[in-house]
Amino acid sequence: MTATGSLKVVVIGGTGLIGSKVVSMLGEHGHQAIAASPATGVNTVTGEGVTEVLTGVDVVVDVSNSPSFDAGPAMDFFTTATGNLLTAAESAGVSHYVALSVVGTDRLLASGYFRAKQAQETLIGDSGIPFSIVHATQFFEFVGRIADSATDGDTIRISSALCQLIAANEVATAVARTAVGQPVGGVREVAGPDQFPLDEWVRVELRAHDDTRRVVTDPQAPYFGVVLDDYTLLPGDDALAFSTRYPDWLANRVATAAR
Ligand SMILES: NC(=O)c1ccc[n+]([C@@H]2O[C@H](COP(=O)([O-])OP(=O)(O)OC[C@H]3O[C@@H](n4cnc5c(N)ncnc54)[C@H](OP(=O)(O)O)[C@@H]3O)[C@@H](O)[C@H]2O)c1
């Protein structure tokens, strides 16, 4: 992490998968990181606790997520929460606003969830507050949910579109580094080291868990409502590629679970 002196950073969604790691990483590097979420009395949708927690803060990091991926609730969540956060951040004189979004969001707009993420990004870009948006590919931790979302009975019908998944730990590293760096005023893409077809990621995950569901490769099978082409989920050539490989990460997770 490139330290620029000790910063006070509020991590919205700081109790979540990415947020809890970002809070730890920033703290380990000498920054004052505050986890903010409904569990800590900060609700960005109702506005409860938002003004208070942003007082005296240098950087806001938003790694929260909508409790529902359905179109209407996700749009309500990201537009209301982001609007409340930006208003409070401007009043507090925050010097850097960082948010986590998804590689290919602008190619996934057939999905209500991704339209909501796009709306979040647009609000941030239009706010006038110096900002950085980190675009990550899908997390290794998310493969199970991808499989479940494509399951019908005992069958998983899934696309063979290429993806370059990444460990959540490395997403958190990228977010934390971005938070202590200069605002990029745009998008920074991060990904893992390997590209494989989506159906292959799912097969490897199922094998690791002795999951007997049948995987059927179907190029037309929608991914959260979107029919993918080979490049929809891939980052661009300038993406920062991290090094953790999925089989190594899986082996470690299975070994940890067995302890
Ligand atoms: N999954 C992927 O593969 C992927 C890929 C790229 C980017 N992303 C993005 O990564 C971000 C974080 O994902 P994640 O998996 O780390 O999320 P997560 O583990 O589900 O955590 C969500 C966090 O949001 C908080 N939250 C929910 N409602 C809130 C509210 N009203 N006010 C304030 N905080 C609220 C939760 O707080 P409580 O604990 O108090 O409920 C929790 O801390 C998302 O924006 C997602 O779009 C995901």
JSON list of C-alpha atoms in Angstrom, two decimals, residues 14 16-26 141 168-170 172 176:
[
{"chain": "A", "resi": 14, "resn": "GLY", "atom": "CA", "xyz": [-17.13, -2.32, 6.27]},
{"chain": "A", "resi": 16, "resn": "GLY", "atom": "CA", "xyz": [-19.06, -7.23, 4.46]},
{"chain": "A", "resi": 17, "resn": "LEU", "atom": "CA", "xyz": [-16.80, -9.65, 2.58]},
{"chain": "A", "resi": 18, "resn": "ILE", "atom": "CA", "xyz": [-14.63, -6.97, 0.95]},
{"chain": "A", "resi": 19, "resn": "GLY", "atom": "CA", "xyz": [-15.24, -4.21, 3.49]},
{"chain": "A", "resi": 20, "resn": "SER", "atom": "CA", "xyz": [-14.02, -6.13, 6.54]},
{"chain": "A", "resi": 21, "resn": "LYS", "atom": "CA", "xyz": [-10.76, -6.94, 4.71]},
{"chain": "A", "resi": 22, "resn": "VAL", "atom": "CA", "xyz": [-10.31, -3.31, 3.60]},
{"chain": "A", "resi": 23, "resn": "VAL", "atom": "CA", "xyz": [-10.78, -2.10, 7.19]},
{"chain": "A", "resi": 24, "resn": "SER", "atom": "CA", "xyz": [-8.13, -4.57, 8.44]},
{"chain": "A", "resi": 25, "resn": "MET", "atom": "CA", "xyz": [-5.66, -3.74, 5.68]},
{"chain": "A", "resi": 26, "resn": "LEU", "atom": "CA", "xyz": [-5.95, 0.02, 6.19]},
{"chain": "A", "resi": 141, "resn": "GLU", "atom": "CA", "xyz": [-16.14, -16.49, -3.36]},
{"chain": "A", "resi": 168, "resn": "ALA", "atom": "CA", "xyz": [-11.78, -11.25, -2.60]},
{"chain": "A", "resi": 169, "resn": "ASN", "atom": "CA", "xyz": [-8.59, -10.65, -0.63]},
{"chain": "A", "resi": 170, "resn": "GLU", "atom": "CA", "xyz": [-6.94, -9.19, -3.73]},
{"chain": "A", "resi": 172, "resn": "ALA", "atom": "CA", "xyz": [-9.70, -5.65, -0.99]},
{"chain": "A", "resi": 176, "resn": "ALA", "atom": "CA", "xyz": [-7.33, -0.23, 0.02]}
]
